[in-house]
PDB file of C-alpha atoms in Angstrom:
ATOM      1  CA  MET A   1      -9.485  30.640  -2.690  1.00 38.00           C
ATOM      2  CA  LYS A   2      -7.869  27.595  -2.297  1.00 41.00           C
ATOM      3  CA  ARG A   3      -6.830  25.021  -5.211  1.00 39.00           C
ATOM      4  CA  TYR A   4      -7.239  21.484  -4.513  1.00 37.00           C
ATOM      5  CA  ALA A   5      -6.300  18.483  -7.099  1.00 37.00           C
ATOM      6  CA  ALA A   6      -7.636  15.240  -6.995  1.00 35.00           C
ATOM      7  CA  ARG A   7      -7.501  12.030  -6.365  1.00 33.00           C
ATOM      8  CA  GLY A   8      -5.529   9.845  -8.931  1.00 31.00           C
ATOM      9  CA  LEU A   9      -6.671   7.901 -11.059  1.00 28.00           C
ATOM     10  CA  GLY A  10      -3.145   6.376 -12.318  1.00 29.00           C
ATOM     11  CA  THR A  11      -1.616   3.182 -13.829  1.00 25.00           C
ATOM     12  CA  LEU A  12       1.345   4.701 -12.479  1.00 26.00           C
ATOM     13  CA  LEU A  13       0.242   5.710  -9.126  1.00 32.00           C
ATOM     14  CA  PHE A  14       2.538   7.030  -6.597  1.00 33.00           C
ATOM     15  CA  LEU A  15       0.549   7.354  -3.398  1.00 34.00           C
ATOM     16  CA  CYS A  16       2.803   9.094  -0.820  1.00 32.00           C
ATOM     17  CA  ALA A  17       2.425  12.098   1.449  1.00 30.00           C
ATOM     18  CA  ALA A  18       4.653  14.718   2.550  1.00 28.00           C
ATOM     19  CA  LEU A  19       7.180  14.585   5.262  1.00 24.00           C
ATOM     20  CA  ALA A  20       4.375  14.866   7.194  1.00 28.00           C
ATOM     21  CA  ALA A  21       2.260  11.942   6.632  1.00 34.00           C
ATOM     22  CA  LEU A  22      -0.866  11.550   4.330  1.00 33.00           C
ATOM     23  CA  THR A  23      -3.228  10.428   6.355  1.00 33.00           C
ATOM     24  CA  VAL A  24      -6.860   9.417   4.673  1.00 32.00           C
ATOM     25  CA  SER A  25      -9.926  10.062   7.208  1.00 30.00           C
ATOM     26  CA  ALA A  26     -11.468   6.246   8.054  1.00 31.00           C
ATOM     27  CA  LEU A  27     -14.585   5.280   6.758  1.00 32.00           C
ATOM     28  CA  ALA A  28     -16.571   2.104   8.573  1.00 34.00           C
ATOM     29  CA  ALA A  29     -14.416  -0.535   8.112  1.00 44.00           C
ATOM     30  CA  GLU A  30     -14.566  -4.488   7.940  1.00 68.00           C
ATOM     31  CA  GLN A  31     -13.362  -6.204  10.847  1.00 76.00           C
ATOM     32  CA  PRO A  32      -9.863  -7.375  11.354  1.00 84.00           C
ATOM     33  CA  PRO A  33      -9.646 -10.824  11.086  1.00 88.00           C
ATOM     34  CA  CYS A  34      -7.958 -11.288  14.452  1.00 88.00           C
ATOM     35  CA  ASP A  35      -9.485 -10.293  18.036  1.00 86.00           C
ATOM     36  CA  GLY A  36      -6.431 -10.498  19.880  1.00 87.00           C
ATOM     37  CA  SER A  37      -7.029 -13.925  21.152  1.00 90.00           C
ATOM     38  CA  HIS A  38      -5.464 -16.070  18.952  1.00 94.00           C
ATOM     39  CA  GLY A  39      -7.258 -19.317  20.054  1.00 91.00           C
ATOM     40  CA  GLU A  40      -8.362 -22.280  18.067  1.00 92.00           C
ATOM     41  CA  GLY A  41      -7.781 -21.906  14.321  1.00 94.00           C
ATOM     42  CA  TRP A  42      -4.643 -19.801  14.798  1.00 97.00           C
ATOM     43  CA  THR A  43      -1.245 -20.679  14.301  1.00 97.00           C
ATOM     44  CA  ALA A  44       2.076 -19.251  16.203  1.00 97.00           C
ATOM     45  CA  LEU A  45       3.966 -18.261  12.820  1.00 97.00           C
ATOM     46  CA  THR A  46       7.973 -18.904  14.085  1.00 98.00           C
ATOM     47  CA  LEU A  47      11.113 -19.218  12.209  1.00 97.00           C
ATOM     48  CA  ASP A  48      11.293 -22.571  13.102  1.00 97.00           C
ATOM     49  CA  TYR A  49       7.892 -23.159  11.581  1.00 97.00           C
ATOM     50  CA  LEU A  50       8.734 -21.285   8.166  1.00 96.00           C
ATOM     51  CA  ALA A  51      11.707 -23.407   7.888  1.00 95.00           C
ATOM     52  CA  ASN A  52      10.206 -26.734   8.495  1.00 96.00           C
ATOM     53  CA  ASN A  53       7.654 -25.873   5.825  1.00 95.00           C
ATOM     54  CA  SER A  54      10.376 -25.057   3.384  1.00 95.00           C
ATOM     55  CA  TYR A  55       8.967 -20.781   3.669  1.00 94.00           C
ATOM     56  CA  THR A  56       5.345 -21.836   2.504  1.00 95.00           C
ATOM     57  CA  LEU A  57       2.136 -21.284   4.549  1.00 97.00           C
ATOM     58  CA  PRO A  58      -0.854 -23.223   3.914  1.00 96.00           C
ATOM     59  CA  MET A  59      -3.944 -21.640   3.944  1.00 97.00           C
ATOM     60  CA  GLY A  60      -5.112 -20.365   7.529  1.00 96.00           C
ATOM     61  CA  ASN A  61      -4.893 -17.938  10.278  1.00 97.00           C
ATOM     62  CA  TYR A  62      -1.377 -16.812  11.679  1.00 97.00           C
ATOM     63  CA  TYR A  63       0.234 -14.842  14.146  1.00 98.00           C
ATOM     64  CA  LEU A  64       3.692 -13.610  14.772  1.00 98.00           C
ATOM     65  CA  ALA A  65       5.268 -15.238  18.124  1.00 98.00           C
ATOM     66  CA  GLU A  66       8.542 -13.892  17.907  1.00 98.00           C
ATOM     67  CA  ASP A  67      10.173 -11.232  15.675  1.00 97.00           C
ATOM     68  CA  ILE A  68      11.424 -12.954  12.089  1.00 96.00           C
ATOM     69  CA  ASP A  69      14.015 -12.149  10.246  1.00 94.00           C
ATOM     70  CA  HIS A  70      15.093 -14.428   7.264  1.00 90.00           C
ATOM     71  CA  GLY A  71      16.003 -14.065   3.612  1.00 87.00           C
ATOM     72  CA  LYS A  72      13.054 -16.063   2.186  1.00 90.00           C
ATOM     73  CA  GLN A  73      10.000 -14.943   0.034  1.00 92.00           C
ATOM     74  CA  ILE A  74       6.497 -16.103   0.706  1.00 94.00           C
ATOM     75  CA  GLU A  75       4.344 -16.938  -2.206  1.00 95.00           C
ATOM     76  CA  ILE A  76       0.714 -16.456  -1.858  1.00 96.00           C
ATOM     77  CA  ASP A  77      -1.604 -18.019  -4.743  1.00 96.00           C
ATOM     78  CA  SER A  78      -4.568 -19.713  -4.877  1.00 97.00           C
ATOM     79  CA  LYS A  79      -5.517 -19.190  -0.877  1.00 97.00           C
ATOM     80  CA  THR A  80      -6.280 -16.601   1.740  1.00 97.00           C
ATOM     81  CA  ILE A  81      -3.631 -16.060   4.654  1.00 97.00           C
ATOM     82  CA  ASN A  82      -4.794 -13.848   7.844  1.00 97.00           C
ATOM     83  CA  LEU A  83      -1.766 -12.572   9.568  1.00 97.00           C
ATOM     84  CA  CYS A  84      -2.047 -10.825  12.566  1.00 98.00           C
ATOM     85  CA  LEU A  85       1.744  -9.008  13.516  1.00 98.00           C
ATOM     86  CA  ASN A  86       0.528  -9.258  17.133  1.00 97.00           C
ATOM     87  CA  GLY A  87       3.095  -6.553  17.803  1.00 97.00           C
ATOM     88  CA  HIS A  88       6.377  -8.008  15.988  1.00 98.00           C
ATOM     89  CA  TYR A  89       8.332  -7.491  13.184  1.00 97.00           C
ATOM     90  CA  TYR A  90       8.630  -9.658  10.112  1.00 96.00           C
ATOM     91  CA  GLU A  91      11.869  -8.745   8.433  1.00 94.00           C
ATOM     92  CA  SER A  92      13.404 -10.201   4.984  1.00 88.00           C
ATOM     93  CA  THR A  93      16.270  -9.507   2.525  1.00 83.00           C
ATOM     94  CA  THR A  94      14.637 -10.988  -0.674  1.00 80.00           C
ATOM     95  CA  ASP A  95      13.800  -9.307  -3.765  1.00 77.00           C
ATOM     96  CA  ASP A  96      10.857  -8.269  -5.473  1.00 81.00           C
ATOM     97  CA  GLY A  97       8.257  -8.717  -2.622  1.00 89.00           C
ATOM     98  CA  ILE A  98       8.800  -9.947   0.983  1.00 93.00           C
ATOM     99  CA  PHE A  99       5.221 -11.285   0.853  1.00 95.00           C
ATOM    100  CA  ARG A 100       4.084 -11.963  -3.278  1.00 94.00           C
ATOM    101  CA  VAL A 101       0.568 -12.213  -3.691  1.00 95.00           C
ATOM    102  CA  GLY A 102      -0.667 -13.589  -6.550  1.00 93.00           C
ATOM    103  CA  THR A 103      -3.504 -15.721  -8.743  1.00 93.00           C
ATOM    104  CA  GLY A 104      -5.973 -16.228  -6.359  1.00 95.00           C
ATOM    105  CA  GLY A 105      -3.792 -15.468  -3.432  1.00 96.00           C
ATOM    106  CA  VAL A 106      -5.494 -12.795  -0.143  1.00 96.00           C
ATOM    107  CA  LEU A 107      -3.390 -11.631   2.116  1.00 97.00           C
ATOM    108  CA  ASN A 108      -4.962  -9.767   5.208  1.00 97.00           C
ATOM    109  CA  ILE A 109      -2.693  -8.308   7.663  1.00 97.00           C
ATOM    110  CA  CYS A 110      -3.465  -7.221  11.413  1.00 97.00           C
ATOM    111  CA  ASP A 111      -1.935  -6.007  13.997  1.00 97.00           C
ATOM    112  CA  CYS A 112      -4.122  -6.849  17.516  1.00 95.00           C
ATOM    113  CA  LYS A 113      -1.154  -5.375  20.336  1.00 95.00           C
ATOM    114  CA  GLY A 114       0.312  -2.737  18.108  1.00 95.00           C
ATOM    115  CA  GLY A 115       3.538  -1.873  17.008  1.00 96.00           C
ATOM    116  CA  GLY A 116       4.102  -4.616  14.500  1.00 97.00           C
ATOM    117  CA  LYS A 117       5.716  -4.277  11.017  1.00 96.00           C
ATOM    118  CA  ILE A 118       6.724  -5.983   7.694  1.00 96.00           C
ATOM    119  CA  TRP A 119       9.912  -4.044   7.148  1.00 92.00           C
ATOM    120  CA  THR A 120      13.384  -4.237   5.347  1.00 84.00           C
ATOM    121  CA  THR A 121      16.210  -1.825   5.855  1.00 75.00           C
ATOM    122  CA  GLU A 122      17.929  -2.439   2.584  1.00 74.00           C
ATOM    123  CA  TYR A 123      16.111  -2.555  -0.977  1.00 73.00           C
ATOM    124  CA  GLN A 124      12.893  -4.816  -0.721  1.00 81.00           C
ATOM    125  CA  ASN A 125       9.358  -4.351  -1.078  1.00 89.00           C
ATOM    126  CA  PRO A 126       7.275  -5.798   1.920  1.00 94.00           C
ATOM    127  CA  VAL A 127       4.368  -6.796   0.013  1.00 95.00           C
ATOM    128  CA  LEU A 128       4.156  -7.209  -4.086  1.00 94.00           C
ATOM    129  CA  LEU A 129       0.854  -7.848  -5.860  1.00 94.00           C
ATOM    130  CA  HIS A 130       0.480  -9.610  -9.097  1.00 92.00           C
ATOM    131  CA  ASP A 131      -1.601 -11.542 -11.296  1.00 91.00           C
ATOM    132  CA  GLY A 132      -4.519 -10.627  -9.310  1.00 92.00           C
ATOM    133  CA  GLY A 133      -3.570 -10.606  -5.775  1.00 94.00           C
ATOM    134  CA  ALA A 134      -5.281  -8.869  -2.759  1.00 95.00           C
ATOM    135  CA  CYS A 135      -3.913  -7.432   0.070  1.00 96.00           C
ATOM    136  CA  ASN A 136      -5.952  -5.737   2.902  1.00 96.00           C
ATOM    137  CA  LEU A 137      -4.240  -4.157   5.428  1.00 95.00           C
ATOM    138  CA  TYR A 138      -6.089  -3.445   8.970  1.00 94.00           C
ATOM    139  CA  GLY A 139      -3.162  -2.358  10.951  1.00 95.00           C
ATOM    140  CA  GLY A 140       0.038  -2.919  11.690  1.00 96.00           C
ATOM    141  CA  THR A 141       3.103  -0.933   9.162  1.00 95.00           C
ATOM    142  CA  LEU A 142       4.932  -1.702   6.031  1.00 94.00           C
ATOM    143  CA  GLN A 143       7.586  -0.079   5.938  1.00 92.00           C
ATOM    144  CA  SER A 144      10.641  -0.074   3.050  1.00 89.00           C
ATOM    145  CA  THR A 145      13.542   2.080   1.676  1.00 86.00           C
ATOM    146  CA  ARG A 146      12.000   1.871  -1.361  1.00 83.00           C
ATOM    147  CA  SER A 147       8.178   1.331  -2.133  1.00 83.00           C
ATOM    148  CA  ALA A 148       6.808  -0.428   0.619  1.00 88.00           C
ATOM    149  CA  MET A 149       3.231  -1.279  -1.413  1.00 89.00           C
ATOM    150  CA  VAL A 150       3.568  -2.241  -4.904  1.00 88.00           C
ATOM    151  CA  ILE A 151       1.546  -3.673  -7.397  1.00 87.00           C
ATOM    152  CA  GLY A 152       2.915  -5.061 -10.624  1.00 83.00           C
ATOM    153  CA  ASP A 153       6.244  -6.708 -11.533  1.00 71.00           C
ATOM    154  CA  SER A 154       7.698  -5.053 -13.737  1.00 54.00           C
ATOM    155  CA  LYS A 155       8.589  -8.158 -15.872  1.00 59.00           C
ATOM    156  CA  ASP A 156       4.845  -9.000 -16.013  1.00 53.00           C
ATOM    157  CA  ARG A 157       4.219  -5.872 -17.759  1.00 53.00           C
ATOM    158  CA  GLY A 158       0.531  -5.972 -19.397  1.00 56.00           C
ATOM    159  CA  VAL A 159      -1.431  -8.633 -17.176  1.00 79.00           C
ATOM    160  CA  ALA A 160      -3.452  -8.202 -14.251  1.00 84.00           C
ATOM    161  CA  GLY A 161      -2.121  -6.227 -11.329  1.00 87.00           C
ATOM    162  CA  GLY A 162      -3.929  -6.598  -7.896  1.00 90.00           C
ATOM    163  CA  THR A 163      -6.153  -4.783  -5.380  1.00 90.00           C
ATOM    164  CA  PHE A 164      -4.960  -3.341  -2.134  1.00 89.00           C
ATOM    165  CA  THR A 165      -7.533  -1.964   0.663  1.00 88.00           C
ATOM    166  CA  MET A 166      -6.214  -0.312   3.573  1.00 85.00           C
ATOM    167  CA  TYR A 167      -8.523   0.060   6.254  1.00 85.00           C
ATOM    168  CA  GLY A 168      -6.138   1.291   8.871  1.00 85.00           C
ATOM    169  CA  GLY A 169      -1.963   0.706  10.025  1.00 88.00           C
ATOM    170  CA  THR A 170       0.897   2.574   8.018  1.00 87.00           C
ATOM    171  CA  VAL A 171       2.260   2.366   4.659  1.00 87.00           C
ATOM    172  CA  GLN A 172       5.745   4.052   4.642  1.00 85.00           C
ATOM    173  CA  SER A 173       8.386   4.565   2.499  1.00 81.00           C
ATOM    174  CA  THR A 174      11.656   6.213   4.273  1.00 81.00           C
ATOM    175  CA  ALA A 175      13.613   7.014   0.933  1.00 73.00           C
ATOM    176  CA  SER A 176      14.531  10.911   0.863  1.00 62.00           C
ATOM    177  CA  SER A 177      12.882  10.358  -3.453  1.00 63.00           C
ATOM    178  CA  ASN A 178      12.087   8.408  -6.250  1.00 66.00           C
ATOM    179  CA  TYR A 179      10.256   6.115  -4.316  1.00 74.00           C
ATOM    180  CA  GLN A 180       6.240   5.749  -2.670  1.00 72.00           C
ATOM    181  CA  GLY A 181       4.171   4.279  -0.130  1.00 78.00           C
ATOM    182  CA  ILE A 182       2.204   2.912  -2.534  1.00 81.00           C
ATOM    183  CA  LYS A 183       3.097   2.533  -6.131  1.00 80.00           C
ATOM    184  CA  VAL A 184       1.254   0.602  -8.924  1.00 77.00           C
ATOM    185  CA  ASN A 185       3.485  -0.201 -11.957  1.00 77.00           C
ATOM    186  CA  THR A 186       2.445   0.677 -15.637  1.00 72.00           C
ATOM    187  CA  ASN A 187       0.057  -1.416 -18.172  1.00 73.00           C
ATOM    188  CA  LEU A 188      -1.646  -3.362 -16.009  1.00 77.00           C
ATOM    189  CA  THR A 189      -5.336  -4.581 -15.880  1.00 79.00           C
ATOM    190  CA  ASP A 190      -7.409  -5.019 -13.312  1.00 81.00           C
ATOM    191  CA  THR A 191      -5.990  -3.195 -10.873  1.00 81.00           C
ATOM    192  CA  ALA A 192      -7.403  -0.965  -7.926  1.00 80.00           C
ATOM    193  CA  VAL A 193      -6.368   0.422  -4.552  1.00 80.00           C
ATOM    194  CA  TYR A 194      -9.140   1.508  -2.299  1.00 78.00           C
ATOM    195  CA  ILE A 195      -8.074   3.400   0.939  1.00 73.00           C
ATOM    196  CA  TYR A 196     -10.467   4.230   3.621  1.00 73.00           C
ATOM    197  CA  GLY A 197      -8.314   5.016   6.561  1.00 72.00           C
ATOM    198  CA  GLY A 198      -4.626   4.569   8.258  1.00 76.00           C
ATOM    199  CA  THR A 199      -1.363   6.623   7.035  1.00 77.00           C
ATOM    200  CA  ILE A 200       0.629   6.631   4.154  1.00 74.00           C
ATOM    201  CA  SER A 201       4.139   8.549   4.129  1.00 71.00           C
ATOM    202  CA  THR A 202       6.947   9.004   2.292  1.00 65.00           C
ATOM    203  CA  GLY A 203       9.979  11.607   2.022  1.00 58.00           C
ATOM    204  CA  SER A 204       9.236  12.802  -1.545  1.00 51.00           C
ATOM    205  CA  GLY A 205       6.068  14.608  -0.444  1.00 50.00           C
ATOM    206  CA  ALA A 206       4.611  13.793  -3.774  1.00 51.00           C
ATOM    207  CA  VAL A 207       1.927  12.159  -5.268  1.00 55.00           C
ATOM    208  CA  THR A 208       2.415  11.157  -8.845  1.00 54.00           C
ATOM    209  CA  LEU A 209      -0.632  10.232 -11.112  1.00 58.00           C
ATOM    210  CA  LYS A 210      -0.313   8.833 -14.792  1.00 53.00           C
ATOM    211  CA  GLY A 211      -3.038   6.814 -16.544  1.00 54.00           C
ATOM    212  CA  SER A 212      -6.211   5.596 -14.713  1.00 52.00           C
ATOM    213  CA  PRO A 213      -5.817   3.300 -11.915  1.00 48.00           C
ATOM    214  CA  SER A 214      -9.000   3.058  -8.947  1.00 49.00           C
ATOM    215  CA  ILE A 215      -8.506   4.805  -5.831  1.00 53.00           C
ATOM    216  CA  SER A 216     -11.237   5.695  -3.250  1.00 49.00           C
ATOM    217  CA  GLY A 217     -11.912   5.959   0.198  1.00 45.00           C
ATOM    218  CA  GLY A 218     -13.640   8.874   2.394  1.00 46.00           C
ATOM    219  CA  THR A 219     -14.762  11.977   1.376  1.00 48.00           C
ATOM    220  CA  ALA A 220     -11.903  12.316  -1.154  1.00 52.00           C
ATOM    221  CA  ASP A 221     -10.064   9.988  -3.029  1.00 54.00           C
ATOM    222  CA  ILE A 222      -6.663  11.401  -1.952  1.00 56.00           C
ATOM    223  CA  TYR A 223      -6.160  13.537   1.074  1.00 52.00           C
ATOM    224  CA  LEU A 224      -2.962  15.487   1.276  1.00 53.00           C
ATOM    225  CA  ASN A 225      -1.345  17.157   4.148  1.00 48.00           C
ATOM    226  CA  GLY A 226       1.568  19.638   2.472  1.00 48.00           C
ATOM    227  CA  ALA A 227       2.000  17.007  -0.325  1.00 51.00           C
ATOM    228  CA  THR A 228       1.816  18.336  -3.984  1.00 57.00           C
ATOM    229  CA  ILE A 229       0.249  16.831  -7.018  1.00 62.00           C
ATOM    230  CA  VAL A 230       2.338  15.687  -9.811  1.00 59.00           C
ATOM    231  CA  PRO A 231       0.363  14.681 -12.837  1.00 62.00           C
ATOM    232  CA  GLU A 232       2.244  12.517 -15.635  1.00 58.00           C
ATOM    233  CA  GLY A 233       1.327  12.225 -19.199  1.00 61.00           C
ATOM    234  CA  THR A 234      -2.673  11.777 -19.989  1.00 64.00           C
ATOM    235  CA  LEU A 235      -4.909  11.325 -17.199  1.00 64.00           C
ATOM    236  CA  SER A 236      -8.710  10.049 -17.595  1.00 61.00           C
ATOM    237  CA  GLY A 237     -11.636   9.963 -15.466  1.00 58.00           C
ATOM    238  CA  SER A 238     -12.404  12.507 -12.856  1.00 61.00           C
ATOM    239  CA  VAL A 239     -10.837  12.104  -9.257  1.00 64.00           C
ATOM    240  CA  SER A 240     -11.277  14.439  -6.049  1.00 64.00           C
ATOM    241  CA  VAL A 241      -8.914  15.924  -3.825  1.00 65.00           C
ATOM    242  CA  LYS A 242      -8.818  17.520  -0.525  1.00 59.00           C
ATOM    243  CA  MET A 243      -5.823  19.355   0.955  1.00 58.00           C
ATOM    244  CA  GLU A 244      -4.957  20.301   4.513  1.00 52.00           C
ATOM    245  CA  THR A 245      -3.236  23.376   3.169  1.00 54.00           C
ATOM    246  CA  PRO A 246      -3.816  25.493  -0.244  1.00 55.00           C
ATOM    247  CA  GLY A 247      -2.297  24.012  -3.449  1.00 55.00           C
ATOM    248  CA  VAL A 248      -2.093  24.691  -6.963  1.00 53.00           C
ATOM    249  CA  PHE A 249      -1.016  23.343 -10.057  1.00 53.00           C
ATOM    250  CA  THR A 250       1.809  24.626 -11.880  1.00 49.00           C
ATOM    251  CA  GLY A 251       3.819  23.624 -14.915  1.00 52.00           C
ATOM    252  CA  ALA A 252       2.781  24.828 -18.926  1.00 50.00           C
ATOM    253  CA  ASP A 253       0.554  21.990 -19.767  1.00 63.00           C
ATOM    254  CA  LYS A 254      -1.518  22.169 -16.818  1.00 65.00           C
ATOM    255  CA  SER A 255      -4.432  22.794 -19.366  1.00 70.00           C
ATOM    256  CA  SER A 256      -4.198  19.295 -20.326  1.00 70.00           C
ATOM    257  CA  TYR A 257      -5.075  17.623 -17.269  1.00 70.00           C
ATOM    258  CA  LEU A 258      -6.915  20.229 -14.840  1.00 72.00           C
ATOM    259  CA  THR A 259     -10.210  19.056 -15.973  1.00 74.00           C
ATOM    260  CA  ASN A 260      -9.821  15.755 -14.453  1.00 72.00           C
ATOM    261  CA  PHE A 261      -9.634  16.967 -11.143  1.00 73.00           C
ATOM    262  CA  THR A 262     -12.301  18.123  -8.661  1.00 71.00           C
ATOM    263  CA  SER A 263     -12.577  19.700  -5.273  1.00 70.00           C
ATOM    264  CA  ALA A 264     -13.894  17.627  -2.268  1.00 64.00           C
ATOM    265  CA  ASP A 265     -14.757  20.973  -0.182  1.00 67.00           C
ATOM    266  CA  PRO A 266     -17.481  23.022  -2.047  1.00 70.00           C
ATOM    267  CA  ASP A 267     -15.322  26.419  -0.875  1.00 68.00           C
ATOM    268  CA  TYR A 268     -12.794  25.582  -3.249  1.00 67.00           C
ATOM    269  CA  ILE A 269     -11.918  25.078  -6.970  1.00 67.00           C
ATOM    270  CA  VAL A 270      -9.090  23.576  -8.642  1.00 69.00           C
ATOM    271  CA  GLN A 271      -7.180  25.871 -10.849  1.00 67.00           C
TER     272      GLN A 271
END
């Protein structure tokens, strides 16, 4: 009999996979904003363009025309930005989010050529959502040596977080421990993560759940391939999980949270 831990409602959510990536089966996803043509209505994004515009992006459609590496932060508030990585990389050494998406802001990321990524080899987060910002990932990779997708500033605890929806692509933390592919900070309101496809990976091999965020997608809220689930504190709601291999809850206090989890496979139970 297989034991399953379920998807995590957690205000502090660490969505990661094991050394093998955590992969979520895709549902019918919305169409990405780019069809690969980059014709009328699309702007070539270069380092010169950013410098000439004081590292701000007006509302619109952009595609990377070259690899970009700089030390600035891009703020996205009260506008929608469609960004096609176009097979290139975007790197920055700025702290607390290379792209920061706040109130009324939406960042849609796709990659029509493949191999594109927003990344850092230092200690930055490719995307940080705060105060109700939203990000939709259709393709490309968000990669960091820390957490790749972060919802909520540590200095903004108690305010609205944001919404991350993943239709494809990869969210990856290369850290060996303590960091996540997707991290949702504590004490946030209006916060949700929806996973409909793509790959989430990290080196820590654990999904840590705390509180009650919203995550959904596929036939299970979280699909695990060799990872473990680590509940912290009090959980609320009911979440569903599916595992590639049998798993079991451990710990003396497991009875306090066991009822919050259900198995997505009717042949198995949470135990």
